[in-house]
Amino acid sequence: MPDVYLLGKPDEIEALAPGDPPDEVALCLNTGPLDREARLPLYALLEGLLIEEAGGLESLVHEIDVDGPYLFQVNETVCNKLASFEDEAIETLLLHWRGCDAIESLQIDQDDLLKFLFELTHLCKIRDQNAELDLYLYHEG
């Protein structure tokens, strides 16, 4: 199963148990083929970091089970930056992100990648307007 971004209340998301469907406690965005290796360049671009330094922008907060799934919290600075982006800035970010090796190797259609980026930005905008919500990443393991 691909990773899934979850936007919801921390106490509800972190209370997920093995077998619980995350879409019952949070808004979800499936990452499709965008694994951690493909997401880190996005975070690095947003934060002005090297890709190797961007790994800490998804931090493990909960092992739902020993062998997974796992919950990672997405750093709030990433969310805040994405929430501040307007359409034109999102398209510019996409052009830079598409040039990264990890994205090029996936050969994702530009329109699909842009749709994903708009949806992720939309989740961040919702989070920005509601202080009780946080953005997580659900990883099967």
Short mmCIF file of C-alpha atoms in Angstrom, two decimals:
data_model
loop_
_atom_site.label_atom_id
_atom_site.label_comp_id
_atom_site.label_asym_id
_atom_site.label_seq_id
_atom_site.Cartn_x
_atom_site.Cartn_y
_atom_site.Cartn_z
CA MET A 1 0.00 0.00 0.00
CA PRO A 2 1.35 3.46 -0.81
CA ASP A 3 1.96 5.95 1.94
CA VAL A 4 -0.96 8.20 2.85
CA TYR A 5 -0.95 11.75 4.16
CA LEU A 6 -3.44 12.14 7.02
CA LEU A 7 -4.84 15.44 8.24
CA GLY A 8 -6.66 15.25 11.52
CA LYS A 9 -6.62 15.65 15.26
CA PRO A 10 -3.39 14.27 16.76
CA ASP A 11 -5.11 12.30 19.52
CA GLU A 12 -7.39 10.54 17.02
CA ILE A 13 -4.66 9.80 14.48
CA GLU A 14 -2.14 8.62 17.08
CA ALA A 15 -4.80 6.32 18.57
CA LEU A 16 -4.99 4.26 15.36
CA ALA A 17 -4.61 0.55 16.06
CA PRO A 18 -3.52 -2.21 13.66
CA GLY A 19 -6.28 -2.77 11.12
CA ASP A 20 -7.96 0.58 11.73
CA PRO A 21 -8.72 2.38 8.47
CA PRO A 22 -7.07 5.82 8.68
CA ASP A 23 -9.73 7.42 6.48
CA GLU A 24 -12.22 7.09 9.34
CA VAL A 25 -10.29 9.56 11.54
CA ALA A 26 -8.63 11.88 9.03
CA LEU A 27 -8.70 13.45 5.60
CA CYS A 28 -6.43 11.32 3.41
CA LEU A 29 -4.22 11.86 0.40
CA ASN A 30 -2.67 8.79 -1.18
CA THR A 31 0.93 9.40 -2.23
CA GLY A 32 0.77 6.80 -5.00
CA PRO A 33 4.28 6.05 -6.23
CA LEU A 34 5.77 9.00 -4.28
CA ASP A 35 7.76 7.19 -1.65
CA ARG A 36 10.02 8.83 0.93
CA GLU A 37 12.88 9.10 -1.57
CA ALA A 38 10.60 11.10 -3.89
CA ARG A 39 9.14 13.30 -1.13
CA LEU A 40 12.43 14.37 0.44
CA PRO A 41 13.47 16.53 -2.55
CA LEU A 42 10.17 18.40 -2.21
CA TYR A 43 10.85 19.12 1.45
CA ALA A 44 14.44 20.10 0.64
CA LEU A 45 13.24 22.59 -1.98
CA LEU A 46 10.74 24.11 0.45
CA GLU A 47 13.26 24.44 3.27
CA GLY A 48 16.42 25.23 1.30
CA LEU A 49 18.11 22.07 2.56
CA LEU A 50 20.17 19.28 1.07
CA ILE A 51 18.10 16.18 0.42
CA GLU A 52 20.04 14.32 3.13
CA GLU A 53 19.04 17.01 5.65
CA ALA A 54 15.34 16.84 4.74
CA GLY A 55 14.86 13.39 6.28
CA GLY A 56 14.06 14.88 9.67
CA LEU A 57 11.03 16.70 8.27
CA GLU A 58 9.03 13.47 8.61
CA SER A 59 9.52 12.27 12.17
CA LEU A 60 8.29 8.99 13.61
CA VAL A 61 5.70 9.61 16.32
CA HIS A 62 3.97 6.25 16.67
CA GLU A 63 4.53 2.61 15.79
CA ILE A 64 1.04 1.26 15.36
CA ASP A 65 2.54 -2.22 15.42
CA VAL A 66 6.12 -3.48 15.66
CA ASP A 67 6.26 -4.31 11.93
CA GLY A 68 4.14 -1.35 10.88
CA PRO A 69 2.19 0.58 10.08
CA TYR A 70 3.99 3.65 11.33
CA LEU A 71 2.93 7.26 11.77
CA PHE A 72 5.25 10.10 10.90
CA GLN A 73 4.43 13.71 11.62
CA VAL A 74 5.23 16.17 8.84
CA ASN A 75 7.16 19.16 10.13
CA GLU A 76 4.95 22.20 10.58
CA THR A 77 7.33 24.47 8.64
CA VAL A 78 6.74 22.33 5.54
CA CYS A 79 2.99 22.63 6.08
CA ASN A 80 3.18 26.37 6.67
CA LYS A 81 5.18 26.98 3.52
CA LEU A 82 2.87 24.89 1.37
CA ALA A 83 -0.16 26.60 2.90
CA SER A 84 1.20 29.97 1.82
CA PHE A 85 1.62 28.97 -1.84
CA GLU A 86 -0.67 30.31 -4.55
CA ASP A 87 -1.30 28.44 -7.80
CA GLU A 88 1.57 30.00 -9.73
CA ALA A 89 4.06 29.26 -6.95
CA ILE A 90 2.88 25.64 -6.84
CA GLU A 91 3.50 25.29 -10.57
CA THR A 92 7.00 26.75 -10.17
CA LEU A 93 7.74 24.39 -7.28
CA LEU A 94 6.58 21.50 -9.45
CA LEU A 95 9.04 22.40 -12.20
CA HIS A 96 11.94 22.28 -9.74
CA TRP A 97 10.71 19.10 -8.05
CA ARG A 98 10.26 17.29 -11.39
CA GLY A 99 13.96 17.87 -12.10
CA CYS A 100 15.04 15.74 -9.14
CA ASP A 101 16.37 12.27 -9.96
CA ALA A 102 13.90 10.50 -7.67
CA ILE A 103 10.93 12.07 -9.45
CA GLU A 104 12.34 11.68 -12.96
CA SER A 105 12.89 7.96 -12.38
CA LEU A 106 9.20 7.48 -11.48
CA GLN A 107 8.09 8.93 -14.83
CA ILE A 108 4.90 10.38 -13.36
CA ASP A 109 2.73 12.39 -15.70
CA GLN A 110 3.19 16.11 -15.02
CA ASP A 111 -0.57 16.68 -14.66
CA ASP A 112 -0.83 13.87 -12.08
CA LEU A 113 2.10 15.27 -10.12
CA LEU A 114 0.62 18.77 -10.25
CA LYS A 115 -2.75 17.46 -9.05
CA PHE A 116 -1.02 15.71 -6.14
CA LEU A 117 0.88 18.88 -5.21
CA PHE A 118 -2.29 20.98 -5.34
CA GLU A 119 -4.09 18.46 -3.11
CA LEU A 120 -1.21 18.38 -0.61
CA THR A 121 -1.17 22.19 -0.57
CA HIS A 122 -4.93 22.17 0.01
CA LEU A 123 -4.50 19.89 3.05
CA CYS A 124 -1.87 22.29 4.38
CA LYS A 125 -4.21 25.25 3.86
CA ILE A 126 -6.94 23.44 5.85
CA ARG A 127 -4.40 22.74 8.60
CA ASP A 128 -3.35 26.39 8.57
CA GLN A 129 -6.96 27.44 9.21
CA ASN A 130 -7.56 24.90 11.98
CA ALA A 131 -4.95 24.83 14.76
CA GLU A 132 -6.20 21.53 16.19
CA LEU A 133 -5.21 19.58 13.06
CA ASP A 134 -1.81 18.16 12.15
CA LEU A 135 -0.41 16.50 9.05
CA TYR A 136 0.90 12.95 9.32
CA LEU A 137 2.17 10.30 7.00
CA TYR A 138 0.84 6.75 7.35
CA HIS A 139 3.43 4.18 6.25
CA GLU A 140 2.64 0.46 6.09
CA GLY A 141 6.26 -0.55 6.61
#
